[in-house]
């Protein structure tokens, strides 16, 4: 036991803060190398001052005036808490100490002069449930820090060793013990590992510090220096003492509140505390796996087939022990159900079509907006429909095509969707109707996209009457091959562009010119009667946006929604402060708040989707939800949730969509890839992690719930960012603000010239005739950029040949990808493909890679082969890269004056240098447990961006105020980025700040 650092402290006479003793023990700061060793700890004894000696009972003195006298048992409990707090805080600052109950108990017992029982700790948790974690854990999961040479012996003796011994492999920052194994092996490891009782304070944590090079003292860093050696953080004595004091004070306050409640209820405090503590007595995992304090809540033992109403479920959430007023004032809105409003057609449908609508969709009448749209289309007008999600918009562009084919079998239709998944979903829906129309059984409906085999493309082009495609294929393949597609384009009757709001910013500008090229070719082959149909989410300017995209002057807007909707409740749910009532402590971890809320709803039978802004959040939240389910004793439910994001293979995404549609999944964690209208069945709740860039995005996401007439729920969980907190403080703006306008820039000379070159390649340009498609200054561009022949026609410039469309990228799609290959247990399966631009910060030797919330260790990164080999591990930590990015302007292309300032904003070419020089291992409470240095070459790329020069006088003011200039400029950058969504709608990646 001499090797136990906690016991060593006890022998040295370590005393609790505020205890009535003649001496006070002070733990000196960390050594120069940033870590403590028990043998190096110095205990300095100093005489107590009179002020300290006069404090007969610190807790009683700090208690509020008029507080109830404490019982002897509570005074003893507080004394034990102080000792446990002190010993734990010291041990937790040491990398090699695992804070198990057996490790901490000797030092605490030496201090309090009695046995420390499990029930003592359970009573502490009963008084402060959110302050302590106390549970049995497999000791193999706690082995983190033993040196590589000792690792094998540690694993061999793990059944008898103390619960300390992590073993990281310095060569990869990884593992060579049981942790490297996959699911089956981990199950076996769990059986062989001893269960230890792990104790952890979770109400607060020591902040990262580094040693000051001049003074040698621990200090908070303002930034990570590139030439600074990557080491573990150190912790200062003052910081530890302040944390101990705060915990002690909070525990004393909890005792006072507990006594007041007991007196008010006329109950015996001792008996009540004993009964409360029983729920927090830890149980062995193998005896009662995963049972925790939260199983005592109103969560059903089995997910119900029929959930309760949303109102009843919200009442249960508010009664949960972890609810502390997260719903912000005026942040709970209820939208009452809406009854359907029907309309009638001005023309007759065939009996075959009427029967098919009923048999496939159970449709017997049309909603008012459907009837109006169908009537306008029958009159030959272009239309744009801007109604709510699940209002039956797809029927509006399905029925006219089928009706036209009945009258003219040579009719053609082109359906354009932004994603392959959405195209496949709508193709399936259309085929469902066609299956009940024997008179159109010979009609071929096909998909024509990048996945279509070359051997099938000719047949599809010649025989298909309805083709599902995307803007990319129209741009790269269909329009450049006009001669091959001439028959199809000559008989083209309808062009359907779904999700019109998606085509915004640069992508919208590209699509606008693609549509003009399509209209130009159709007109050239004698087809001037193409009708355009488009559906959009609710935006401010759908009609104007339609005209810009298609270049037409006549369009009918349908924006009245006649479809029914169920009762819908909307919540603004703010992540609580780390320390209740103390804004200075900052907001807690929004990921854990979302995970807890997600699980509470899912286990009550609520089918839920959570939206995340970025892929990393999607995986992190999926992982946190699975951990939460295990802690709630419901590990069987982890198979009911899945992530959905870009990067997954097409097969995996189709499987997830099918399982959600069939009701096999109860929850999905997704990026904005599922904002679009893919039918994944009925959802009861949408949970949004953080404000999703624009109010329009939020409303689009919220519309995914309640796609029938059932009641539904939408929750916006506020993050700590300024925009999030603005809407948490002003929730009425989410409901009252109008949607932002969609914007398309047709004057972007680079985009415009690129498509004019493409058009000239497809068919020589005639200046007078083609100005209607490309603008009145087309003659100037033709003279400067194109090649004129002897007949006066203009052709594509030679530098764009032989295929100009390949030189005009309409999206920021990357050709270079890295395959993430799972080699667990001898497998060689591709998990997903990662874009090269993401690889720098995601795949490096020793990193933890998340896929479907599961943790994989990157064993081998092979950039030359375009792959990374990963192995499934079962660890409760992840990695966070340490990197820096340099952005330097290289060419000014535009200058704008900033109103009310002498400064200017610049736009032009920029050089971006990115380098990952190491990584931290981070536990699930976001604490650093290890630091690993890596030597990666920098990645350099060039792009376009905007920048603002900081005036010299601003830098002088910052210096005079002794403020860090770099930190202030970085903060200003984030302010601008946070404000951008309020003024500009564009796709992520359109610009660089």
Coordinates of N, CA and C in Angstrom, one line a residue, residues 75 252 340 395 425 461 511 518 544 563 697 699 719 760 780 784 877 898 904:
X75 N -23.0 16.5 10.1 CA -21.7 17.2 10.3 C -20.6 16.2 9.9
X252 N -22.4 22.3 1.5 CA -23.0 22.8 2.7 C -24.4 23.4 2.3
X340 N -58.1 19.9 -43.0 CA -57.8 20.0 -44.4 C -58.8 20.9 -45.1
X395 N -47.2 15.1 -55.4 CA -48.3 14.7 -56.3 C -48.5 15.7 -57.4
X425 N -35.9 8.2 -53.9 CA -37.1 8.2 -53.1 C -38.3 8.6 -54.0
X461 N -31.4 6.7 -72.5 CA -31.6 7.9 -73.3 C -32.6 7.7 -74.4
X511 N -26.8 26.7 -61.4 CA -28.0 26.0 -61.9 C -28.8 27.0 -62.8
X518 N -30.3 24.7 -71.1 CA -31.4 23.7 -71.4 C -32.5 24.3 -72.3
X544 N -39.7 35.2 -57.2 CA -38.6 35.9 -57.8 C -37.4 34.9 -58.0
X563 N -53.3 21.4 -46.7 CA -53.2 20.1 -46.0 C -53.4 20.2 -44.5
X697 N -33.7 27.4 -42.3 CA -33.2 26.0 -42.0 C -33.9 25.4 -40.9
X699 N -36.9 26.1 -39.7 CA -38.3 25.8 -40.0 C -38.4 24.6 -40.9
X719 N -26.9 26.3 -28.0 CA -25.5 26.1 -27.7 C -24.9 27.4 -27.1
X760 N -21.5 27.6 -76.0 CA -20.9 27.7 -77.3 C -20.4 26.4 -77.8
X780 N -20.1 41.6 -76.1 CA -18.8 42.0 -75.6 C -18.0 40.7 -75.2
X784 N -14.5 39.0 -76.7 CA -13.3 38.9 -75.9 C -13.0 37.5 -75.6
X877 N -12.7 7.5 -24.6 CA -12.0 8.8 -24.9 C -11.9 9.0 -26.4
X898 N -16.1 50.2 -45.7 CA -17.0 49.8 -44.6 C -17.7 51.1 -44.1
X904 N -11.4 49.2 -44.9 CA -11.9 48.6 -46.1 C -12.0 47.1 -45.9

